[in-house]
Coordinates of C-alpha atoms in Angstrom, one line a residue:
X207 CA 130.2 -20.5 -1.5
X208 CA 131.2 -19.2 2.2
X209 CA 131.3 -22.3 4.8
X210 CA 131.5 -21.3 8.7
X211 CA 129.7 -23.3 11.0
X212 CA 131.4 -21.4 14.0
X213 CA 129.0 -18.3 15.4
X214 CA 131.0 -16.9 18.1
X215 CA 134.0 -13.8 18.2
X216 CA 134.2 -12.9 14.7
X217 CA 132.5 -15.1 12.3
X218 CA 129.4 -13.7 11.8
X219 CA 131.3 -10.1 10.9
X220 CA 133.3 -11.7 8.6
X221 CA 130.5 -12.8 6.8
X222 CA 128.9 -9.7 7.3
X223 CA 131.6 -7.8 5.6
X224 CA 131.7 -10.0 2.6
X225 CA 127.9 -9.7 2.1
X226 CA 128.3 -6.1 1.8
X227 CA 131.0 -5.8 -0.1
X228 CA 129.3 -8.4 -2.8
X229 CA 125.6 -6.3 -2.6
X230 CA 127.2 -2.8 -2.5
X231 CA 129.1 -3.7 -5.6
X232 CA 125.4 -5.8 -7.0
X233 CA 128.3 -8.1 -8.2
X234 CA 127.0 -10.7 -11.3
X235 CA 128.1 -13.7 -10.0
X236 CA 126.1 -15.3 -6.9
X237 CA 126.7 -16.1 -3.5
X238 CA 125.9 -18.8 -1.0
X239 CA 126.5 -19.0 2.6
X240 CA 126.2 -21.7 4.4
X241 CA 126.2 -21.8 7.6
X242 CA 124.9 -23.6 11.2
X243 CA 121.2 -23.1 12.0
X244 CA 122.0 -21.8 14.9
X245 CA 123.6 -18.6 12.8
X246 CA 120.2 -17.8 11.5
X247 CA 118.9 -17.5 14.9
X248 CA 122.3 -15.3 16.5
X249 CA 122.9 -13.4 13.8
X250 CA 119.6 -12.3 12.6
X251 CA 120.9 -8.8 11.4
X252 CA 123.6 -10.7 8.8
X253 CA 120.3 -12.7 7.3
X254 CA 118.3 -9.6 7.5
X255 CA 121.0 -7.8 5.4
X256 CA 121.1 -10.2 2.7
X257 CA 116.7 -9.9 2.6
X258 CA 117.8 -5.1 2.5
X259 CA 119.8 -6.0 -0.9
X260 CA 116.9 -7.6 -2.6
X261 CA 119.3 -9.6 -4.8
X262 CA 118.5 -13.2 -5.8
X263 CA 122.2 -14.0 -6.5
X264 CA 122.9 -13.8 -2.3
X265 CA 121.2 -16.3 -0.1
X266 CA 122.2 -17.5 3.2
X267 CA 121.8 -22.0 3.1
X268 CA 121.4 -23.3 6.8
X269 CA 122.5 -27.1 7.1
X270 CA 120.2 -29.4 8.0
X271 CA 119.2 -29.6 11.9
X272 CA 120.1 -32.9 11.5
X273 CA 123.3 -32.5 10.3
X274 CA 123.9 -29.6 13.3
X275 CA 123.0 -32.3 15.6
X276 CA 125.4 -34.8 14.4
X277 CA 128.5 -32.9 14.9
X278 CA 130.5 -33.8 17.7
X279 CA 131.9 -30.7 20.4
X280 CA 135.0 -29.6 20.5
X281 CA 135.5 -30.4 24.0
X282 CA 138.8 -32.8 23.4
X283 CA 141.0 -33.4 20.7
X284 CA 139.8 -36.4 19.1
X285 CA 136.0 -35.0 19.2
X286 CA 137.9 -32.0 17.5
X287 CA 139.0 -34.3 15.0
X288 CA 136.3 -36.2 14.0
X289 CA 134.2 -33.3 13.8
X290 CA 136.9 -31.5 11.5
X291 CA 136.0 -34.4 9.2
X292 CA 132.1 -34.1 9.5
X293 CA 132.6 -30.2 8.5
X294 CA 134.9 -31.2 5.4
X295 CA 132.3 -33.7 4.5
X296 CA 129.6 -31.2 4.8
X297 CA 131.6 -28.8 2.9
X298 CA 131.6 -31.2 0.1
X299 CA 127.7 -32.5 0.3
X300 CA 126.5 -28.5 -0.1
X301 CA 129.5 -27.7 -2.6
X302 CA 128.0 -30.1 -4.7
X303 CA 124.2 -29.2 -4.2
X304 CA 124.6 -25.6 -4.7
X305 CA 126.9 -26.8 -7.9
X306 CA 129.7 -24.1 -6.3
X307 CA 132.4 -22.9 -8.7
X308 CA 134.9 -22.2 -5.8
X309 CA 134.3 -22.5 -2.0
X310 CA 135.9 -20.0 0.7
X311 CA 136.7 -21.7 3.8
X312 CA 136.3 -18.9 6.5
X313 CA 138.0 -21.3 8.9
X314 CA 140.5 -23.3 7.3
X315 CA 142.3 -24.4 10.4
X316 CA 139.5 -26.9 10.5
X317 CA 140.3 -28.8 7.1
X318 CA 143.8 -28.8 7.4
X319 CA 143.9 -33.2 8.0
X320 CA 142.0 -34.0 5.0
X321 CA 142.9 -31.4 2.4
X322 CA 146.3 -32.9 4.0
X323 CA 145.3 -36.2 3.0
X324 CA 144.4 -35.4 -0.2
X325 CA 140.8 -35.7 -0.1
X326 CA 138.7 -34.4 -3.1
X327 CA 136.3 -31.4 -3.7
X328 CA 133.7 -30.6 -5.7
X329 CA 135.4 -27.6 -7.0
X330 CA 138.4 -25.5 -6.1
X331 CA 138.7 -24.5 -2.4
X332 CA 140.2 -21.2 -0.9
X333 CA 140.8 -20.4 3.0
X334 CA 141.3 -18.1 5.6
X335 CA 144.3 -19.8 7.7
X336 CA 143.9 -18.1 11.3
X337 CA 146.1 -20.2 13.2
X338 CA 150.1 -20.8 12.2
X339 CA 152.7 -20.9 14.8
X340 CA 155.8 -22.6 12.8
X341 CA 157.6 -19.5 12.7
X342 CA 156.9 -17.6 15.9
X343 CA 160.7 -18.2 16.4
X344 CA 160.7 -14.9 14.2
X345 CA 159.4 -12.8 17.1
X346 CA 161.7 -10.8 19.5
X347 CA 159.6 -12.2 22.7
X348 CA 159.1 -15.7 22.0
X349 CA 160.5 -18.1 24.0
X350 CA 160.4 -21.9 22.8
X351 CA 159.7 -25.3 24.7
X352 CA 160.2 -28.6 24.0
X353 CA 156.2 -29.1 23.3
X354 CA 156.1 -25.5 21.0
X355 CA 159.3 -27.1 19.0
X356 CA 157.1 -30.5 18.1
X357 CA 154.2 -29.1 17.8
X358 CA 155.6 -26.5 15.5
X359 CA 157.7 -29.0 13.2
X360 CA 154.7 -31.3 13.2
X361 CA 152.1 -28.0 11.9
X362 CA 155.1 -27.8 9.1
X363 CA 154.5 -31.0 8.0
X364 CA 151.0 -30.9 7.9
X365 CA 151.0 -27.5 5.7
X366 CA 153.5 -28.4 3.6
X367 CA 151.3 -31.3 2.4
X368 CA 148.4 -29.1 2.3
X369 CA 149.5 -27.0 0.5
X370 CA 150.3 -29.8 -2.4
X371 CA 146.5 -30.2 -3.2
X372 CA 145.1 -29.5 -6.7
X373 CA 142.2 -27.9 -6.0
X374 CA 143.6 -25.4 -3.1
X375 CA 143.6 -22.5 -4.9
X376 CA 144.8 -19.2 -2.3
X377 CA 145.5 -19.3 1.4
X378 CA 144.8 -16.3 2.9
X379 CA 146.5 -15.5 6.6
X380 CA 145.9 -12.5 8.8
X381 CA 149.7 -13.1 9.7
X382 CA 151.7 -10.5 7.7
X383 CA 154.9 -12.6 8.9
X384 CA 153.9 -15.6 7.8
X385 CA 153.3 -14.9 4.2
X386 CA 157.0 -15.7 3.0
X387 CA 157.4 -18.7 4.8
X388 CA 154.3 -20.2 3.2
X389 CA 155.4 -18.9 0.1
X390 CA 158.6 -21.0 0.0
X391 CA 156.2 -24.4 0.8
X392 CA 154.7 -24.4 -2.1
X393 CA 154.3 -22.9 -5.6
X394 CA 150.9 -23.4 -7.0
X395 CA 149.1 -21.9 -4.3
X396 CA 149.0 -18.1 -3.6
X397 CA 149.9 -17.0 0.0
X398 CA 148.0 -13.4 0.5
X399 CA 148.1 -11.5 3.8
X400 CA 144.4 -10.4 4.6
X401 CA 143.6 -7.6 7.0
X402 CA 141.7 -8.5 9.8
X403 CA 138.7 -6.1 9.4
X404 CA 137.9 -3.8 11.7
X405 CA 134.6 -1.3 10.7
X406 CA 134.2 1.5 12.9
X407 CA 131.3 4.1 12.6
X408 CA 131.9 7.7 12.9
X409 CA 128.8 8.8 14.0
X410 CA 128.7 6.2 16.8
X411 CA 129.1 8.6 19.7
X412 CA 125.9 10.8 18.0
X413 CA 124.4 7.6 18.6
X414 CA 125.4 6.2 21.7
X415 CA 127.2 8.6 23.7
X416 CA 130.1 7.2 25.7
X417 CA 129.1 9.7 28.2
X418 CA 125.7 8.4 28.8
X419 CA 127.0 4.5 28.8
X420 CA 128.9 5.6 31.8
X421 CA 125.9 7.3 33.9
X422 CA 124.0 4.1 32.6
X423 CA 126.5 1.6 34.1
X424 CA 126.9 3.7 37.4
X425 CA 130.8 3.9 36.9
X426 CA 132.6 6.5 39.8
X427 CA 134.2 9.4 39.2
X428 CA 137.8 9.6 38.9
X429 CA 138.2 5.8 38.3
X430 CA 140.6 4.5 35.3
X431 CA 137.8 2.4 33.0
X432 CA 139.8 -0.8 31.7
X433 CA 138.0 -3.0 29.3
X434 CA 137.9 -6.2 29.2
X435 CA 136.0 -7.6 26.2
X436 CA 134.7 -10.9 24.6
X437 CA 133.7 -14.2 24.4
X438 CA 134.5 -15.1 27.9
X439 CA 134.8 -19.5 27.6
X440 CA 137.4 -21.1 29.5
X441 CA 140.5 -19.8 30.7
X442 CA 141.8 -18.1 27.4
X443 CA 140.7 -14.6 27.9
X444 CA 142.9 -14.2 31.2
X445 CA 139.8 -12.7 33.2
X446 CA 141.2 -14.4 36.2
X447 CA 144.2 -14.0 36.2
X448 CA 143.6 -10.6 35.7
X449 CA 141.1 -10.6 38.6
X450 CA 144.2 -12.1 40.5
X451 CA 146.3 -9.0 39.6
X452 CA 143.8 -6.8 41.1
X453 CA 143.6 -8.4 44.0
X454 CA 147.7 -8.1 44.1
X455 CA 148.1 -4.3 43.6
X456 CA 148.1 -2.2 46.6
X457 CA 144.4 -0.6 47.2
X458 CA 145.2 3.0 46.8
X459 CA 146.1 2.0 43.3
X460 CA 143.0 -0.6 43.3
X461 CA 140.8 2.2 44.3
X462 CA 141.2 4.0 41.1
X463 CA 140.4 1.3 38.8
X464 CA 136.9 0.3 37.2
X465 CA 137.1 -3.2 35.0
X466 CA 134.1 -4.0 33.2
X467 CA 134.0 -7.3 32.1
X468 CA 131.9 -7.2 28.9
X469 CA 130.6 -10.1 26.7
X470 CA 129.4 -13.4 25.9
X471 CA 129.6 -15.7 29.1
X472 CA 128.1 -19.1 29.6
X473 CA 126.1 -19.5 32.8
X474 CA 128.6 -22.1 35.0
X475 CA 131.6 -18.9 33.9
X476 CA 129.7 -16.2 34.9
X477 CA 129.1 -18.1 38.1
X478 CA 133.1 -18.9 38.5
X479 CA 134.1 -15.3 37.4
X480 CA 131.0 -13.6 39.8
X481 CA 132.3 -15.3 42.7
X482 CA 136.4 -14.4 41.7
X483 CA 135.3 -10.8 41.6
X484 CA 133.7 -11.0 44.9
X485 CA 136.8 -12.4 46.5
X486 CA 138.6 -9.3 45.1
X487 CA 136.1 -7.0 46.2
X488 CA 136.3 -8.5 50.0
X489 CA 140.1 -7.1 50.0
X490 CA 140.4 -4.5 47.6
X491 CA 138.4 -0.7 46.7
X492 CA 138.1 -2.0 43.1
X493 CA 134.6 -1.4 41.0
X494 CA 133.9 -4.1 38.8
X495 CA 131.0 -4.5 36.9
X496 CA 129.7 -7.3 34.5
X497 CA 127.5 -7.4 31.3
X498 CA 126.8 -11.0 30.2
X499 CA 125.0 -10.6 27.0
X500 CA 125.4 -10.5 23.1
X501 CA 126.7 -6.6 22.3
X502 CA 125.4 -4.6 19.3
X503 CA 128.6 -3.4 16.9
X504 CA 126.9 0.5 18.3
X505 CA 127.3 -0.8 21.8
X506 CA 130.5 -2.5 21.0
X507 CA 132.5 0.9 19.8
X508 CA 130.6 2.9 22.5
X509 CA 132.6 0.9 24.8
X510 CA 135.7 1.1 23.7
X511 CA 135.6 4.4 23.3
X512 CA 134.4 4.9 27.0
X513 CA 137.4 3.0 28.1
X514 CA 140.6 4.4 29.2
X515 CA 142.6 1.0 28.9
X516 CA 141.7 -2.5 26.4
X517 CA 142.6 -5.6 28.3
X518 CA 144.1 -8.1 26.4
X519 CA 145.6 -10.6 28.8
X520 CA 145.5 -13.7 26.5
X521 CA 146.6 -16.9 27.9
X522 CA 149.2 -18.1 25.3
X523 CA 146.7 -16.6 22.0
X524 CA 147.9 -18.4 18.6
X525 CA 146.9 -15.8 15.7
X526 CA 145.6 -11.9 15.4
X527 CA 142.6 -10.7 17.7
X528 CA 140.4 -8.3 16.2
X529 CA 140.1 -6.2 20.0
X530 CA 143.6 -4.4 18.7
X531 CA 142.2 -3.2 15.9
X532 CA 139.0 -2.1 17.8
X533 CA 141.2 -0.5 20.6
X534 CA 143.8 1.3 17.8
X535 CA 140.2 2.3 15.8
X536 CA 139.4 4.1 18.8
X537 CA 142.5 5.5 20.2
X538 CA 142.9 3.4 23.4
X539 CA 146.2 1.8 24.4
X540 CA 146.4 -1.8 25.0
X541 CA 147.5 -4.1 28.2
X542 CA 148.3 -7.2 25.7
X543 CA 149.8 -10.7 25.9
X544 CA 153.4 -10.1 24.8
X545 CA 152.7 -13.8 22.8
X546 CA 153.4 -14.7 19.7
X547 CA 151.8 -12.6 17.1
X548 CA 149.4 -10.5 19.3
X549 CA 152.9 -9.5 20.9
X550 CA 154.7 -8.4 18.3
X551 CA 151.8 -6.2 16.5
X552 CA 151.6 -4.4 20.0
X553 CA 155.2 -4.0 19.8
X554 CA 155.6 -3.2 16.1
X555 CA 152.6 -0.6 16.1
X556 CA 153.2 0.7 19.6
X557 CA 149.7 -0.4 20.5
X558 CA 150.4 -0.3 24.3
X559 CA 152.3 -2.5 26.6
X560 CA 152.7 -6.3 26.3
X561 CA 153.1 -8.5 29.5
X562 CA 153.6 -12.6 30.3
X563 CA 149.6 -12.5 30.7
X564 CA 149.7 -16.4 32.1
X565 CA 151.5 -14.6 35.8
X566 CA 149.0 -12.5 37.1
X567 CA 152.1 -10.1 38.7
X568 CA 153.1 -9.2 35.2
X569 CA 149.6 -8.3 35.2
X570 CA 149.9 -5.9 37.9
X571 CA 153.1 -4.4 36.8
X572 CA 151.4 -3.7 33.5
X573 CA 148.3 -1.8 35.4
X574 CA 150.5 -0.1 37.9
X575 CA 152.3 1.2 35.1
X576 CA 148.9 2.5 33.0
X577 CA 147.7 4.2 36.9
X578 CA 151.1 5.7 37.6
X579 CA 152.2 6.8 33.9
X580 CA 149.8 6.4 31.1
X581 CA 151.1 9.2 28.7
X582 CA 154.2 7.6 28.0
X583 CA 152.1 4.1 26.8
X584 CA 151.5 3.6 23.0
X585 CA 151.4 5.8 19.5
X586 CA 148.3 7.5 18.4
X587 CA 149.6 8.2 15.0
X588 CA 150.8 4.6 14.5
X589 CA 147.4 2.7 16.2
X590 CA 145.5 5.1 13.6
X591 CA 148.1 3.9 10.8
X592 CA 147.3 0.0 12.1
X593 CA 143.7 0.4 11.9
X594 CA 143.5 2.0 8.6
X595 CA 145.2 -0.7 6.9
X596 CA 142.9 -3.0 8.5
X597 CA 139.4 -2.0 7.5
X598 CA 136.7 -4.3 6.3
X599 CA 136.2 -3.1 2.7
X600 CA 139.9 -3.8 2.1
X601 CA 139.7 -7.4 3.4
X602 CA 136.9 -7.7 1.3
X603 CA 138.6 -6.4 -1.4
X604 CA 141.6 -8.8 -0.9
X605 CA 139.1 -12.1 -0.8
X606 CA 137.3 -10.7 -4.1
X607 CA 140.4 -10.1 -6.3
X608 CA 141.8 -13.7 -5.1
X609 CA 138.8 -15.9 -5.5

């Protein structure tokens, strides 16, 4: 059994991944993902997948609208609490009903408390851990405070106990660096680096022709076309304070810039980040242009390879984002968050350039550079080596030989 509840950024790919993987193969055993109702409705092309295999052993299990309905939002950290409990107790209630051998958690940063505390499955539980930070001391860049320090020792203690549960069976971790510290916290349960798939068609630009997206979207000649792309809730993508960058760079270097802002956007952001842009635009020769909306996988690599520059500017980012490997799939150097671990793969790989994203000047310094001296920004051999080891058949290749 597969348990997400979550539907935005990557969730419904990684289930998409493992559904092929399991249908290609016409493996024996069956499959059961459950998942929110709202997934069915999103994600129509994952269901309509699993209906192209004509297999009986795959089925995608809704909850109950009910059940959708009961869980708290995420909005604060208690309600984030409580509902981590309501998920674990869901887990168990359709473990049990679909009489599951083993259960992948695609989310396990979620159930951390109570397989902390010891609570009890119905059968043996695996996860995908997206989130550890305990030893980002490791990392050339990072720089400590008081509140990463407790909050650090206080994840330690919460994964060594975790960790101690009879019935967790493999902890995967798109964290390469993490592995052997996990390792040395435990010894029943497996600690397995997972690639954080990536799945990139080549005929794409036969398809959609990056060309064409251009003259579609009205983008000027002889601009720079940086990309920033996402699921833009909150703060936490650094849209504004890249918008605040913009605005700081002297306009015969604004002038040659086009940002498109591309992804999912709830109607009160798209409000706040329309009316930053049009402060920007008041002062500065800057294009800017916006697509609010869900973005085919096509579309999606259509626009990364029209770009010239991926935008990363993540406000403090715990754990991998999948936009480096899109950016390295398509050749495109990255202006990154120099945090934690998104930080070090851009340094590691050569990726591109990694900035404090959380002061918008660093900001500008990082685009000035990309305007004034591009060339000399990121490795094409070594983004190609990054994304190869990251594809989507070989993380679901790791999940299948572990579970």
């Amino acid at each position: 059994m597969l348990f997400d509840l979550s539907i935005l950024g990557h969730h419904a790919a990684y289930i998409k991944y493992l559904i092929q993987y399991w249908g290609d193969r016409q493996l024996a055993d069956r499959l059961d993902v459950v998942v929110s109702p709202m997934f069915l409705e999103k994600h129509a092309d994952v269901v309509e997948l699993v209906n192209e295999y004509n297999q009986n052993n795959i089925q995608v299990v809704a909850i109950a609208a009910a059940e959708d309905a009961a869980l708290k939002s995420r909005n604060s950290k208690l309600k984030r609490t409580w509902r981590n409990f309501q998920e674990w107790q869901l887990l168990c209630r359709y473990a049990k009903f679909l009489n599951a051998s083993e259960c992948l958690i695609m989310y396990l940063d979620t159930c951390q408390i109570p397989l902390a505390l010891g609570f009890k499955s119905p059968c043996k539980v695996s996860g995908i851990y997206f989130k550890p930070t305990f030893h980002y001391s490791d990392f050339s860049s990072y720089v400590p405070s008081r509140k990463s320090f407790l909050q650090q020792y206080r994840e330690k203690t919460v994964i060594a106990r975790m960790l101690k549960h009879p019935q967790l069976k493999t902890l995967f971790c798109l964290d390469p660096f993490v592995i052997k510290h996990l390792a040395r916290l435990n010894s029943h349960v497996a600690a397995v680096h997972l690639p954080d798939p990536v799945q990139v068609d080549r005929h794409v630009s036969e398809i959609i022709q990056p060309e064409l997206l251009k003259t579609k979207l009205s983008i000027d000649a002889n601009r720079q076309i940086f990309l920033l792309f996402g699921s833009f809730e909150a703060e936490r993508k650094g849209v504004y304070q890249t918008l605040e960058a913009i605005s700081q760079l002297p306009s015969n270097l604004s002038g040659q810039i086009c940002l498109l802002i591309v992804g999912n956007a709830y109607p009160p952001e798209q409000a706040a980040i329309q009316s930053q842009i049009k402060r920007v635009q008041q002062s500065q020769p800057v294009q800017i242009l916006t697509q609010f909306e869900y973005i085919s996988e096509d579309t999606v690599q259509a626009y990364f390879q029209l770009a010239d520059v991926i935008l990363a500017p993540y406000q403090r980012h715990i754990g991998m984002s999948g936009i480096l490997l899109l950016a390295a799939a398509a050749q495109k150097p990255v202006l990154s968050s120099n945090y934690g671990l998104m930080g070090e793969m851009v340094k590691r790989y050569q990726l591109g350039l990694g900035v404090d994203s959380t002061i918008p000047s660093e900001i500008a310094q990082g685009l000035t550079q990309f305007l004034t001296d591009a060339a000399t920004l990121g490795d094409r051999i070594s983004m190609k080596q990054f994304a190869e080891q990251n594809t989507a058949e070989e993380y679901a290749k790791v999940i299948f030989q572990h579970v």
